[in-house]
């Protein structure tokens, strides 16, 4: 499936906090409610990740472990409120993404 819903209830971070931190690290995700979520809809316990944008840019299975590592590192940085780490990850994400330019419409 091209969509992944991550249950963050066993982490020290909400879906909203995770999505905002990942955005600061250059990774676009969405906060999302999980089944039987006890948190409010505006600050749910889940995080939704989709791969269509990545595969459209030409990424394959081999690249997904790098993406997962970025996500894991950024989530851990967010939990300990390490903004400097998020900025370092942002730089690494930009470098990684430079190998996958957006296709031209021309």
Short mmCIF file of N, CA, C and O in Angstrom, two decimals:
data_model
loop_
_atom_site.label_atom_id
_atom_site.label_comp_id
_atom_site.label_asym_id
_atom_site.label_seq_id
_atom_site.Cartn_x
_atom_site.Cartn_y
_atom_site.Cartn_z
N UNK A 1 0.83 -1.17 0.00
CA UNK A 1 0.00 0.00 0.00
C UNK A 1 0.88 1.24 0.00
O UNK A 1 1.97 1.24 0.57
N UNK A 2 0.41 2.30 -0.60
CA UNK A 2 1.20 3.53 -0.68
C UNK A 2 0.99 4.46 0.52
O UNK A 2 1.61 5.52 0.58
N UNK A 3 0.14 4.08 1.45
CA UNK A 3 -0.09 4.89 2.65
C UNK A 3 0.27 4.09 3.89
O UNK A 3 -0.01 2.90 3.98
N UNK A 4 0.87 4.77 4.85
CA UNK A 4 1.27 4.15 6.10
C UNK A 4 0.69 5.00 7.23
O UNK A 4 0.84 6.23 7.23
N UNK A 5 0.03 4.35 8.18
CA UNK A 5 -0.46 5.04 9.36
C UNK A 5 0.32 4.52 10.56
O UNK A 5 0.31 3.33 10.86
N UNK A 6 1.04 5.43 11.21
CA UNK A 6 1.90 5.07 12.34
C UNK A 6 1.20 5.46 13.64
O UNK A 6 0.81 6.62 13.82
N UNK A 7 1.07 4.50 14.53
CA UNK A 7 0.49 4.73 15.85
C UNK A 7 1.62 5.20 16.78
O UNK A 7 2.56 4.47 17.04
N UNK A 8 1.52 6.42 17.27
CA UNK A 8 2.56 7.01 18.12
C UNK A 8 2.21 6.96 19.60
O UNK A 8 2.90 7.60 20.40
N UNK A 9 1.19 6.21 19.98
CA UNK A 9 0.78 6.22 21.39
C UNK A 9 1.87 5.72 22.33
O UNK A 9 1.87 6.08 23.50
N UNK A 10 2.81 4.92 21.84
CA UNK A 10 3.89 4.43 22.71
C UNK A 10 5.11 5.34 22.67
O UNK A 10 6.14 5.02 23.24
N UNK A 11 5.00 6.48 21.99
CA UNK A 11 6.09 7.46 21.93
C UNK A 11 5.73 8.65 22.81
O UNK A 11 4.62 8.79 23.29
N UNK A 12 6.66 9.53 22.97
CA UNK A 12 6.43 10.73 23.79
C UNK A 12 6.14 11.93 22.90
O UNK A 12 6.62 13.04 23.15
N UNK A 13 5.32 11.69 21.85
CA UNK A 13 5.02 12.74 20.89
C UNK A 13 3.66 12.46 20.25
O UNK A 13 3.29 11.31 20.04
N UNK A 14 2.93 13.52 19.98
CA UNK A 14 1.64 13.37 19.30
C UNK A 14 1.85 13.40 17.79
O UNK A 14 2.93 13.78 17.30
N UNK A 15 0.82 13.04 17.07
CA UNK A 15 0.90 13.09 15.61
C UNK A 15 1.12 14.50 15.08
O UNK A 15 1.89 14.72 14.15
N UNK A 16 0.47 15.46 15.71
CA UNK A 16 0.63 16.86 15.30
C UNK A 16 2.06 17.34 15.53
O UNK A 16 2.67 17.96 14.66
N UNK A 17 2.59 17.05 16.72
CA UNK A 17 3.97 17.44 17.03
C UNK A 17 4.95 16.76 16.07
O UNK A 17 5.90 17.38 15.60
N UNK A 18 4.73 15.50 15.79
CA UNK A 18 5.60 14.75 14.88
C UNK A 18 5.55 15.34 13.48
O UNK A 18 6.59 15.56 12.86
N UNK A 19 4.35 15.60 12.98
CA UNK A 19 4.21 16.16 11.63
C UNK A 19 4.89 17.52 11.52
O UNK A 19 5.55 17.82 10.52
N UNK A 20 4.74 18.36 12.54
CA UNK A 20 5.37 19.68 12.52
C UNK A 20 6.89 19.56 12.56
O UNK A 20 7.59 20.29 11.85
N UNK A 21 7.41 18.67 13.38
CA UNK A 21 8.87 18.48 13.45
C UNK A 21 9.40 17.92 12.14
O UNK A 21 10.45 18.37 11.65
N UNK A 22 8.71 16.95 11.58
CA UNK A 22 9.15 16.38 10.30
C UNK A 22 9.13 17.42 9.20
O UNK A 22 10.02 17.45 8.34
N UNK A 23 8.15 18.30 9.23
CA UNK A 23 8.11 19.39 8.25
C UNK A 23 9.34 20.27 8.38
O UNK A 23 9.94 20.66 7.37
N UNK A 24 9.76 20.57 9.60
CA UNK A 24 10.97 21.38 9.81
C UNK A 24 12.22 20.64 9.30
O UNK A 24 13.22 21.28 8.97
N UNK A 25 12.14 19.32 9.24
CA UNK A 25 13.25 18.51 8.72
C UNK A 25 13.11 18.25 7.22
O UNK A 25 13.88 17.48 6.65
N UNK A 26 12.12 18.87 6.58
CA UNK A 26 11.96 18.73 5.13
C UNK A 26 11.18 17.50 4.71
O UNK A 26 11.25 17.09 3.55
N UNK A 27 10.41 16.91 5.62
CA UNK A 27 9.66 15.70 5.33
C UNK A 27 8.18 15.99 5.55
O UNK A 27 7.76 16.31 6.67
N UNK A 28 7.40 15.87 4.49
CA UNK A 28 5.98 16.20 4.57
C UNK A 28 5.16 14.97 4.96
O UNK A 28 5.22 13.94 4.29
N UNK A 29 4.42 15.09 6.06
CA UNK A 29 3.52 14.04 6.55
C UNK A 29 2.25 14.72 7.05
O UNK A 29 2.13 15.94 6.96
N UNK A 30 1.34 13.93 7.58
CA UNK A 30 0.11 14.48 8.15
C UNK A 30 -0.17 13.83 9.49
O UNK A 30 -0.05 12.61 9.62
N UNK A 31 -0.60 14.63 10.44
CA UNK A 31 -1.15 14.08 11.68
C UNK A 31 -2.45 13.39 11.31
O UNK A 31 -3.18 13.86 10.43
N UNK A 32 -2.73 12.26 11.92
CA UNK A 32 -3.91 11.49 11.55
C UNK A 32 -4.42 10.71 12.77
O UNK A 32 -3.62 10.17 13.53
N UNK A 33 -5.72 10.66 12.92
CA UNK A 33 -6.29 9.85 13.98
C UNK A 33 -6.05 8.37 13.69
O UNK A 33 -5.97 7.96 12.52
N UNK A 34 -5.91 7.60 14.74
CA UNK A 34 -5.76 6.15 14.62
C UNK A 34 -7.06 5.51 15.11
O UNK A 34 -7.86 6.16 15.78
N UNK A 35 -7.28 4.24 14.81
CA UNK A 35 -8.50 3.59 15.33
C UNK A 35 -8.55 3.68 16.86
O UNK A 35 -7.54 3.47 17.54
N UNK A 36 -9.71 4.05 17.37
CA UNK A 36 -9.95 4.17 18.81
C UNK A 36 -9.04 5.20 19.48
O UNK A 36 -8.67 5.07 20.65
N UNK A 37 -8.69 6.23 18.74
CA UNK A 37 -7.80 7.27 19.24
C UNK A 37 -8.41 7.96 20.46
O UNK A 37 -9.57 8.34 20.44
N UNK A 38 -7.63 8.12 21.50
CA UNK A 38 -8.10 8.81 22.71
C UNK A 38 -7.78 10.30 22.67
O UNK A 38 -8.31 11.06 23.49
N UNK A 39 -6.95 10.71 21.72
CA UNK A 39 -6.60 12.13 21.60
C UNK A 39 -7.64 12.83 20.74
O UNK A 39 -8.37 12.22 19.98
N UNK A 40 -7.68 14.14 20.83
CA UNK A 40 -8.61 14.96 20.05
C UNK A 40 -8.22 14.96 18.57
O UNK A 40 -7.04 14.83 18.23
N UNK A 41 -9.19 15.14 17.67
CA UNK A 41 -8.90 15.13 16.22
C UNK A 41 -7.88 16.18 15.77
O UNK A 41 -7.16 15.97 14.81
N UNK A 42 -7.81 17.32 16.45
CA UNK A 42 -6.86 18.36 16.05
C UNK A 42 -5.44 18.06 16.55
O UNK A 42 -4.50 18.74 16.18
N UNK A 43 -5.27 17.06 17.40
CA UNK A 43 -3.95 16.66 17.88
C UNK A 43 -3.96 15.14 18.10
O UNK A 43 -3.86 14.66 19.23
N UNK A 44 -4.07 14.38 17.02
CA UNK A 44 -4.26 12.92 17.11
C UNK A 44 -2.98 12.17 17.48
O UNK A 44 -1.90 12.75 17.57
N UNK A 45 -3.13 10.87 17.65
CA UNK A 45 -2.02 9.99 18.05
C UNK A 45 -1.28 9.38 16.88
O UNK A 45 -0.32 8.64 17.08
N UNK A 46 -1.72 9.65 15.67
CA UNK A 46 -1.12 8.99 14.52
C UNK A 46 -0.43 9.93 13.56
O UNK A 46 -0.60 11.16 13.61
N UNK A 47 0.35 9.32 12.70
CA UNK A 47 1.07 10.04 11.65
C UNK A 47 0.87 9.27 10.36
O UNK A 47 1.07 8.05 10.30
N UNK A 48 0.44 9.98 9.30
CA UNK A 48 0.20 9.36 8.01
C UNK A 48 1.33 9.74 7.05
O UNK A 48 1.68 10.91 6.91
N UNK A 49 1.87 8.72 6.42
CA UNK A 49 2.95 8.91 5.45
C UNK A 49 2.52 8.28 4.13
O UNK A 49 2.00 7.16 4.11
N UNK A 50 2.76 8.98 3.04
CA UNK A 50 2.44 8.45 1.72
C UNK A 50 3.69 8.41 0.85
O UNK A 50 4.56 9.26 0.97
N UNK A 51 3.76 7.41 0.00
CA UNK A 51 4.93 7.28 -0.87
C UNK A 51 4.72 7.70 -2.32
O UNK A 51 5.69 7.72 -3.07
N UNK A 52 3.51 8.05 -2.78
CA UNK A 52 3.36 8.40 -4.19
C UNK A 52 4.28 9.52 -4.68
O UNK A 52 4.82 9.44 -5.77
N UNK A 53 4.47 10.56 -3.86
CA UNK A 53 5.36 11.65 -4.30
C UNK A 53 6.79 11.15 -4.47
O UNK A 53 7.49 11.56 -5.41
N UNK A 54 7.21 10.24 -3.60
CA UNK A 54 8.58 9.72 -3.70
C UNK A 54 8.75 8.85 -4.93
O UNK A 54 9.75 8.96 -5.64
N UNK A 55 7.79 7.98 -5.18
CA UNK A 55 7.92 7.09 -6.34
C UNK A 55 7.77 7.87 -7.65
O UNK A 55 8.39 7.52 -8.65
N UNK A 56 6.98 8.94 -7.63
CA UNK A 56 6.86 9.79 -8.83
C UNK A 56 8.20 10.41 -9.19
O UNK A 56 8.51 10.60 -10.36
N UNK A 57 9.00 10.70 -8.17
CA UNK A 57 10.32 11.28 -8.39
C UNK A 57 11.37 10.24 -8.79
O UNK A 57 12.50 10.59 -9.09
N UNK A 58 10.97 8.96 -8.77
CA UNK A 58 11.88 7.91 -9.21
C UNK A 58 12.50 7.09 -8.10
O UNK A 58 13.37 6.24 -8.36
N UNK A 59 12.07 7.31 -6.87
CA UNK A 59 12.62 6.50 -5.78
C UNK A 59 12.09 5.08 -5.87
O UNK A 59 10.97 4.84 -6.29
N UNK A 60 12.95 4.16 -5.46
CA UNK A 60 12.62 2.73 -5.45
C UNK A 60 12.72 2.21 -4.03
O UNK A 60 13.05 2.94 -3.10
N UNK A 61 12.49 0.90 -3.88
CA UNK A 61 12.54 0.28 -2.56
C UNK A 61 13.87 0.54 -1.85
O UNK A 61 13.90 0.79 -0.65
N UNK A 62 14.94 0.53 -2.58
CA UNK A 62 16.28 0.72 -2.00
C UNK A 62 16.42 2.08 -1.31
O UNK A 62 17.19 2.22 -0.36
N UNK A 63 15.67 3.07 -1.75
CA UNK A 63 15.75 4.42 -1.18
C UNK A 63 14.91 4.58 0.09
O UNK A 63 15.14 5.50 0.87
N UNK A 64 13.95 3.70 0.27
CA UNK A 64 13.01 3.86 1.38
C UNK A 64 13.66 3.69 2.74
O UNK A 64 13.23 4.30 3.73
N UNK A 65 14.73 2.90 2.84
CA UNK A 65 15.40 2.78 4.14
C UNK A 65 16.06 4.10 4.53
O UNK A 65 16.09 4.46 5.72
N UNK A 66 16.56 4.84 3.56
CA UNK A 66 17.13 6.17 3.84
C UNK A 66 16.03 7.11 4.32
O UNK A 66 16.22 7.84 5.31
N UNK A 67 14.90 7.09 3.65
CA UNK A 67 13.77 7.93 4.04
C UNK A 67 13.31 7.56 5.45
O UNK A 67 13.09 8.44 6.30
N UNK A 68 13.20 6.27 5.74
CA UNK A 68 12.78 5.82 7.08
C UNK A 68 13.78 6.27 8.14
O UNK A 68 13.38 6.66 9.24
N UNK A 69 15.05 6.25 7.81
CA UNK A 69 16.08 6.70 8.77
C UNK A 69 15.93 8.19 9.05
O UNK A 69 16.03 8.63 10.20
N UNK A 70 15.67 8.98 8.01
CA UNK A 70 15.42 10.42 8.22
C UNK A 70 14.23 10.62 9.15
O UNK A 70 14.28 11.44 10.07
N UNK A 71 13.16 9.89 8.91
CA UNK A 71 11.95 10.02 9.72
C UNK A 71 12.24 9.64 11.17
O UNK A 71 11.87 10.37 12.10
N UNK A 72 12.91 8.53 11.36
CA UNK A 72 13.23 8.08 12.72
C UNK A 72 14.10 9.10 13.45
O UNK A 72 13.83 9.45 14.60
N UNK A 73 15.13 9.58 12.79
CA UNK A 73 16.03 10.56 13.42
C UNK A 73 15.29 11.85 13.76
O UNK A 73 15.49 12.44 14.83
N UNK A 74 14.43 12.30 12.85
CA UNK A 74 13.69 13.54 13.08
C UNK A 74 12.69 13.37 14.22
O UNK A 74 12.53 14.27 15.05
N UNK A 75 12.03 12.23 14.28
CA UNK A 75 11.08 11.99 15.38
C UNK A 75 11.82 11.98 16.72
O UNK A 75 11.36 12.57 17.69
N UNK A 76 12.96 11.31 16.77
CA UNK A 76 13.74 11.28 18.01
C UNK A 76 14.23 12.67 18.40
O UNK A 76 14.23 13.03 19.57
N UNK A 77 14.63 13.47 17.41
CA UNK A 77 15.05 14.84 17.68
C UNK A 77 13.88 15.66 18.22
O UNK A 77 14.05 16.47 19.14
N UNK A 78 12.71 15.44 17.67
CA UNK A 78 11.52 16.18 18.12
C UNK A 78 11.18 15.82 19.56
O UNK A 78 10.80 16.70 20.35
N UNK A 79 11.29 14.55 19.90
CA UNK A 79 10.96 14.11 21.26
C UNK A 79 11.84 14.81 22.29
O UNK A 79 11.35 15.22 23.35
N UNK A 80 13.12 14.99 21.97
CA UNK A 80 14.03 15.66 22.91
C UNK A 80 14.16 17.16 22.63
O UNK A 80 14.98 17.84 23.23
N UNK A 81 13.33 17.64 21.69
CA UNK A 81 13.29 19.07 21.33
C UNK A 81 14.64 19.60 20.87
O UNK A 81 15.09 20.66 21.28
N UNK A 82 15.28 18.85 19.97
CA UNK A 82 16.59 19.21 19.43
C UNK A 82 16.40 19.84 18.05
O UNK A 82 16.48 19.18 17.02
N UNK A 83 16.15 21.15 18.04
CA UNK A 83 15.91 21.87 16.79
C UNK A 83 17.15 21.88 15.90
O UNK A 83 17.03 21.85 14.68
N UNK A 84 18.32 21.91 16.49
CA UNK A 84 19.55 21.90 15.69
C UNK A 84 19.65 20.59 14.90
O UNK A 84 20.07 20.60 13.74
N UNK A 85 19.26 19.49 15.50
CA UNK A 85 19.28 18.20 14.80
C UNK A 85 18.29 18.22 13.64
O UNK A 85 18.60 17.70 12.56
N UNK A 86 17.12 18.82 13.85
CA UNK A 86 16.14 18.90 12.76
C UNK A 86 16.70 19.70 11.58
O UNK A 86 16.47 19.34 10.42
N UNK A 87 17.44 20.75 11.87
CA UNK A 87 18.04 21.55 10.79
C UNK A 87 19.14 20.76 10.07
O UNK A 87 19.28 20.87 8.85
N UNK A 88 19.91 19.97 10.80
CA UNK A 88 20.93 19.12 10.16
C UNK A 88 20.26 18.08 9.26
O UNK A 88 20.71 17.82 8.14
N UNK A 89 19.16 17.50 9.75
CA UNK A 89 18.43 16.52 8.95
C UNK A 89 17.86 17.19 7.70
O UNK A 89 17.90 16.62 6.61
N UNK A 90 17.35 18.41 7.85
CA UNK A 90 16.84 19.16 6.70
C UNK A 90 17.91 19.28 5.62
O UNK A 90 17.65 19.05 4.43
N UNK A 91 19.12 19.62 6.01
CA UNK A 91 20.22 19.73 5.04
C UNK A 91 20.48 18.38 4.36
O UNK A 91 20.70 18.32 3.15
N UNK A 92 20.45 17.30 5.14
CA UNK A 92 20.68 15.97 4.58
C UNK A 92 19.55 15.56 3.63
O UNK A 92 19.80 14.95 2.58
N UNK A 93 18.32 15.91 4.00
CA UNK A 93 17.16 15.60 3.14
C UNK A 93 17.28 16.36 1.82
O UNK A 93 17.06 15.79 0.74
N UNK A 94 17.66 17.62 1.89
CA UNK A 94 17.83 18.42 0.66
C UNK A 94 18.90 17.80 -0.24
O UNK A 94 18.72 17.70 -1.46
N UNK A 95 20.01 17.38 0.36
CA UNK A 95 21.08 16.74 -0.42
C UNK A 95 20.59 15.44 -1.05
O UNK A 95 20.82 15.19 -2.23
N UNK A 96 19.92 14.62 -0.28
CA UNK A 96 19.38 13.35 -0.78
C UNK A 96 18.40 13.60 -1.92
O UNK A 96 18.45 12.93 -2.95
N UNK A 97 17.51 14.57 -1.74
CA UNK A 97 16.48 14.85 -2.74
C UNK A 97 17.06 15.46 -4.02
O UNK A 97 16.40 15.42 -5.04
N UNK A 98 18.25 16.01 -3.96
CA UNK A 98 18.84 16.60 -5.17
C UNK A 98 19.05 15.55 -6.26
O UNK A 98 19.13 15.90 -7.44
N UNK A 99 19.10 14.29 -5.90
CA UNK A 99 19.22 13.21 -6.88
C UNK A 99 17.89 12.86 -7.54
O UNK A 99 17.85 12.05 -8.46
N UNK A 100 16.81 13.48 -7.06
CA UNK A 100 15.47 13.18 -7.57
C UNK A 100 14.73 14.47 -7.93
O UNK A 100 13.78 14.88 -7.26
N UNK A 101 15.17 15.13 -9.00
CA UNK A 101 14.53 16.41 -9.36
C UNK A 101 13.08 16.22 -9.81
O UNK A 101 12.70 15.15 -10.29
N UNK A 102 12.31 17.26 -9.61
CA UNK A 102 10.91 17.25 -10.06
C UNK A 102 10.91 17.24 -11.59
O UNK A 102 11.59 18.04 -12.23
N UNK A 103 10.12 16.33 -12.19
CA UNK A 103 10.08 16.26 -13.66
C UNK A 103 9.57 17.57 -14.27
O UNK A 103 8.69 18.22 -13.71
N UNK A 104 10.11 17.91 -15.40
CA UNK A 104 9.71 19.12 -16.11
C UNK A 104 8.39 18.90 -16.83
O UNK A 104 8.12 17.81 -17.34
N UNK A 105 7.59 19.94 -16.89
CA UNK A 105 6.32 19.87 -17.62
C UNK A 105 6.50 20.25 -19.08
O UNK A 105 5.58 20.17 -19.85
N UNK A 106 7.68 20.70 -19.45
CA UNK A 106 7.93 21.16 -20.83
C UNK A 106 8.13 20.01 -21.78
O UNK A 106 8.45 18.93 -21.52
#
